[in-house]
Coordinates of N, CA, C and O in Angstrom, one line a residue:
X1 N 88.7 81.3 101.2 CA 87.4 82.1 102.3 C 87.9 83.3 102.9 O 89.2 82.6 103.1
X2 N 88.1 84.5 102.8 CA 88.9 85.5 103.4 C 88.3 85.6 104.7 O 87.4 84.9 105.7
X3 N 89.6 86.3 105.5 CA 89.5 86.3 106.7 C 89.0 87.6 107.5 O 89.4 88.5 106.4
X4 N 88.1 87.4 108.3 CA 87.6 89.3 108.1 C 88.6 89.9 109.3 O 89.3 89.1 110.0
X5 N 88.9 90.9 109.5 CA 89.5 91.7 110.0 C 89.4 92.0 111.8 O 87.5 92.2 111.6
X6 N 90.4 92.0 112.2 CA 89.3 92.2 113.2 C 89.3 93.6 113.7 O 89.6 94.7 113.2
X7 N 87.8 93.9 114.3 CA 87.5 95.5 114.4 C 88.5 96.2 116.1 O 88.4 95.4 117.0
X8 N 89.2 97.7 116.6 CA 89.8 97.5 117.4 C 88.8 99.0 117.6 O 88.4 100.0 116.9
X9 N 87.8 98.9 118.7 CA 88.1 100.3 119.9 C 89.2 100.6 120.6 O 90.0 99.9 121.0
X10 N 89.6 102.2 120.4 CA 90.6 102.5 120.6 C 90.2 103.9 121.5 O 89.9 104.3 121.0
X11 N 91.1 103.6 123.0 CA 90.6 104.7 123.7 C 91.8 105.6 123.2 O 93.5 104.4 124.9
X12 N 92.3 106.4 123.5 CA 93.6 107.3 123.8 C 93.6 108.4 124.7 O 92.5 109.3 124.6
X13 N 93.4 108.5 126.1 CA 93.9 108.8 126.4 C 95.4 109.2 127.5 O 95.9 109.6 128.2
X14 N 96.3 109.4 126.2 CA 97.7 110.2 126.1 C 97.8 111.2 126.6 O 98.8 112.0 127.3
X15 N 96.8 112.3 126.7 CA 97.0 113.9 127.1 C 96.4 113.5 128.7 O 96.4 115.1 128.5
X16 N 95.8 112.5 128.6 CA 94.9 113.0 130.3 C 95.7 112.3 131.5 O 96.5 111.6 130.8
X17 N 95.6 113.0 133.0 CA 96.4 113.1 133.6 C 95.6 111.4 134.2 O 94.4 111.8 134.3
X18 N 96.1 110.4 134.1 CA 96.1 109.5 135.0 C 96.9 109.1 135.7 O 98.0 108.8 135.4
X19 N 96.9 109.7 137.4 CA 97.6 109.2 138.9 C 97.4 108.1 139.5 O 97.8 107.3 140.1
X20 N 95.8 107.4 139.6 CA 95.3 106.8 139.7 C 94.4 105.9 139.6 O 93.5 106.2 138.1
X21 N 94.3 104.3 140.0 CA 93.2 103.6 139.3 C 92.0 104.0 139.2 O 91.0 104.4 138.4
X22 N 91.6 105.1 140.1 CA 89.8 106.0 140.2 C 89.8 106.6 138.8 O 89.1 107.4 138.7
X23 N 91.2 107.4 138.8 CA 91.3 108.2 137.7 C 91.6 107.4 136.2 O 90.7 107.8 135.1
X24 N 91.7 105.8 136.3 CA 91.8 106.3 134.9 C 89.9 105.3 134.5 O 89.8 105.6 133.8
X25 N 89.6 104.7 136.0 CA 88.6 103.9 135.7 C 87.2 105.4 135.4 O 86.2 104.6 134.2
X26 N 87.6 106.4 136.1 CA 86.7 107.3 135.9 C 87.1 108.2 133.8 O 85.9 108.4 133.2
X27 N 88.2 107.7 133.4 CA 88.6 107.9 131.5 C 87.6 107.1 131.2 O 87.2 107.0 129.7
X28 N 87.9 105.8 131.5 CA 87.0 104.9 130.0 C 85.7 104.4 131.0 O 85.4 103.7 129.7
X29 N 85.0 104.7 132.0 CA 84.1 104.5 131.5 C 82.8 105.4 130.5 O 82.5 104.5 130.4
X30 N 82.8 106.7 131.0 CA 82.0 106.9 129.4 C 82.6 106.6 127.7 O 81.3 105.8 127.2
X31 N 83.7 106.4 127.2 CA 84.0 106.0 125.7 C 83.5 104.2 126.5 O 82.7 104.1 125.1
X32 N 83.6 103.7 126.9 CA 83.8 102.1 127.0 C 82.4 101.7 127.6 O 81.9 100.6 127.4
X33 N 81.3 102.7 128.2 CA 79.9 102.5 127.5 C 79.6 101.3 129.5 O 79.2 100.5 129.5
X34 N 80.7 101.4 130.8 CA 80.6 101.0 131.4 C 79.3 101.8 132.5 O 78.7 102.9 132.9
X35 N 78.8 100.8 132.6 CA 77.8 101.2 133.6 C 78.0 101.9 135.5 O 78.8 101.5 135.3
X36 N 77.1 103.1 135.5 CA 77.4 102.7 137.2 C 77.6 101.8 137.2 O 78.4 102.3 139.5
X37 N 77.0 100.5 137.7 CA 76.9 99.6 139.2 C 78.8 98.6 138.7 O 79.6 97.7 138.9
X38 N 79.3 99.1 138.0 CA 80.6 98.6 137.2 C 81.6 98.4 138.3 O 81.8 99.4 138.9
X39 N 82.5 97.5 138.9 CA 82.8 97.3 139.7 C 84.8 97.7 139.9 O 84.9 98.1 141.3
X40 N 85.3 98.3 138.3 CA 86.0 99.1 139.2 C 87.3 98.3 139.8 O 88.0 99.0 140.1
X41 N 87.7 97.4 139.2 CA 88.8 96.8 139.6 C 89.2 95.5 138.2 O 88.3 95.9 137.3
X42 N 90.1 95.3 138.2 CA 90.5 94.3 137.2 C 89.9 93.5 136.9 O 89.6 92.5 135.3
X43 N 89.6 92.5 137.7 CA 88.5 91.4 137.5 C 87.0 92.1 136.6 O 86.6 90.9 136.1
X44 N 85.8 92.8 137.5 CA 85.3 93.5 136.8 C 85.9 94.1 135.0 O 84.3 93.8 134.2
X45 N 86.4 94.3 135.0 CA 87.4 95.0 133.8 C 87.4 93.9 132.9 O 87.3 93.7 131.7
X46 N 88.6 92.5 132.9 CA 88.4 91.5 132.3 C 86.9 90.7 131.9 O 86.7 90.4 131.2
X47 N 86.1 90.5 133.2 CA 84.5 90.3 132.4 C 83.6 90.9 131.9 O 83.2 91.3 130.9
X48 N 83.9 92.1 132.0 CA 83.8 92.9 130.8 C 84.1 92.8 129.2 O 83.7 93.3 128.1
X49 N 85.4 92.5 128.7 CA 86.0 92.4 128.1 C 86.1 91.1 127.5 O 85.7 90.7 126.0
X50 N 86.0 90.3 128.2 CA 86.5 88.2 127.9 C 84.8 88.3 127.8 O 84.2 87.7 126.5
X51 N 83.7 88.2 128.2 CA 82.9 87.7 129.1 C 81.8 88.7 127.9 O 80.7 88.2 128.1
X52 N 82.0 89.5 128.2 CA 81.0 90.3 127.3 C 79.6 90.4 127.9 O 79.3 89.4 128.9
X53 N 78.7 91.6 127.1 CA 77.1 91.7 128.0 C 77.4 92.9 129.1 O 76.2 92.9 129.7
X54 N 78.2 93.5 129.1 CA 78.1 94.4 130.6 C 78.4 96.0 129.4 O 77.3 96.9 130.4
X55 N 78.8 96.0 127.9 CA 79.1 97.4 127.7 C 79.2 96.7 126.1 O 79.3 96.4 125.9
X56 N 77.5 97.6 125.7 CA 77.7 97.5 124.9 C 78.1 98.2 123.5 O 78.5 97.7 122.2
X57 N 79.0 99.3 124.1 CA 80.1 99.6 123.2 C 81.0 98.8 123.4 O 82.0 98.6 121.9
X58 N 81.6 98.3 124.2 CA 83.1 97.4 123.9 C 82.7 96.3 123.3 O 83.2 95.7 122.0
X59 N 80.9 95.6 123.3 CA 80.9 93.9 122.6 C 80.7 94.3 121.5 O 80.7 93.7 120.5
X60 N 80.7 95.9 120.3 CA 80.9 96.1 119.5 C 82.2 95.5 118.7 O 82.1 95.9 117.4
X61 N 83.0 95.3 119.4 CA 84.7 95.3 118.9 C 84.9 94.0 119.2 O 84.7 93.4 120.2
X62 N 85.9 93.6 118.3 CA 86.8 92.3 118.5 C 88.1 92.7 119.6 O 88.6 91.7 120.5
X63 N 88.4 94.0 119.9 CA 90.0 94.3 120.2 C 89.6 95.6 120.8 O 88.8 96.5 120.6
X64 N 89.9 95.8 122.3 CA 90.1 97.2 123.2 C 91.2 96.9 123.4 O 91.7 96.7 123.9
X65 N 91.6 98.6 122.9 CA 93.2 99.3 122.9 C 93.3 100.6 123.6 O 92.5 101.3 122.9
X66 N 94.1 100.1 125.0 CA 93.5 102.0 125.7 C 95.0 102.3 125.7 O 95.9 101.6 126.0
X67 N 95.0 103.6 125.2 CA 96.3 104.3 124.9 C 96.6 105.4 127.0 O 95.8 105.6 127.0
X68 N 97.9 105.2 127.6 CA 97.7 105.7 128.8 C 99.3 106.3 128.5 O 100.0 105.3 128.0
X69 N 99.6 107.8 128.3 CA 100.5 108.6 129.1 C 101.2 107.3 130.3 O 100.7 107.0 131.0
X70 N 102.5 107.2 130.4 CA 103.4 106.5 131.6 C 103.8 107.7 132.3 O 105.1 108.0 132.3
X71 N 103.6 107.8 133.3 CA 103.8 108.9 134.4 C 103.0 108.6 135.6 O 102.1 108.5 135.4
X72 N 103.9 108.4 136.6 CA 103.1 108.3 138.2 C 102.0 107.8 138.2 O 101.8 107.2 137.2
X73 N 102.1 107.6 139.3 CA 100.6 106.3 139.9 C 101.1 105.1 139.5 O 101.7 104.9 138.8
X74 N 99.3 104.7 139.0 CA 99.3 103.2 139.0 C 99.1 102.5 137.2 O 97.8 103.7 137.2
X75 N 99.6 102.2 136.5 CA 99.1 102.0 135.4 C 98.0 100.5 135.4 O 98.8 99.0 136.0
X76 N 97.4 100.9 134.6 CA 96.5 99.2 134.8 C 97.7 98.4 133.0 O 96.9 99.0 131.7
X77 N 98.5 97.4 132.9 CA 97.9 97.0 131.7 C 98.0 96.0 130.8 O 97.7 95.1 132.1
X78 N 97.3 95.8 130.3 CA 97.0 94.8 129.0 C 96.5 94.8 128.5 O 96.9 95.8 127.1
X79 N 95.9 93.9 128.0 CA 95.6 93.3 126.3 C 94.1 92.4 126.6 O 94.2 91.7 127.0
X80 N 93.7 93.1 125.3 CA 92.3 91.8 125.8 C 91.3 92.1 124.3 O 91.3 93.0 123.9
X81 N 90.5 90.6 124.4 CA 89.6 90.9 123.1 C 88.8 89.3 123.8 O 88.6 89.3 124.3
X82 N 87.8 89.4 122.5 CA 86.6 88.6 122.5 C 88.0 87.1 123.3 O 86.8 85.8 123.9
X83 N 89.3 86.5 122.5 CA 89.7 86.0 122.6 C 89.8 85.5 124.0 O 90.3 84.4 124.8
X84 N 90.4 86.6 124.8 CA 90.4 86.8 126.5 C 91.1 87.6 126.6 O 91.3 88.7 125.4
X85 N 91.3 88.1 127.9 CA 92.1 89.6 128.4 C 93.5 89.1 129.1 O 93.4 88.2 130.0
X86 N 94.2 89.4 129.6 CA 95.7 90.0 130.4 C 95.7 91.0 130.9 O 96.3 91.5 130.1
X87 N 96.1 91.1 132.0 CA 96.1 92.2 132.1 C 97.2 91.8 133.8 O 97.5 91.5 134.4
X88 N 98.0 93.4 134.2 CA 98.4 93.1 135.5 C 98.5 95.1 135.8 O 98.1 96.0 135.0
X89 N 98.9 95.2 137.2 CA 98.5 96.2 137.9 C 100.4 96.7 138.1 O 100.9 95.8 138.9
X90 N 101.0 98.2 137.9 CA 102.0 98.1 137.9 C 102.0 99.8 138.1 O 101.6 100.5 137.7
X91 N 103.8 100.1 139.3 CA 103.5 101.9 139.4 C 104.6 102.1 138.4 O 105.5 101.2 138.0
X92 N 103.8 103.4 138.0 CA 104.6 103.7 136.9 C 105.7 104.6 137.0 O 106.2 105.3 137.9
X93 N 107.4 103.6 136.4 CA 108.0 105.6 136.2 C 107.8 107.1 135.6 O 107.0 106.5 135.4

């Protein structure tokens, strides 16, 4: 029996200035199909990726990858997929 390859949704924000968490949420909202009522916090983000049923765009993939330039402001670092999500907020250098 062959293994199914995981599908990845890749959001590339490396050329977009992300100085604050609001900048991050604004940048991922459209490509990730986040609803207007989305909580814009790490708990809501985890629920969207792990629990599913919030974003049809994300639900269509096994893994979500978000690339962000490391500079200024706060960074949301983590990885996630159907198996769960882990992440943290850090100050970017």
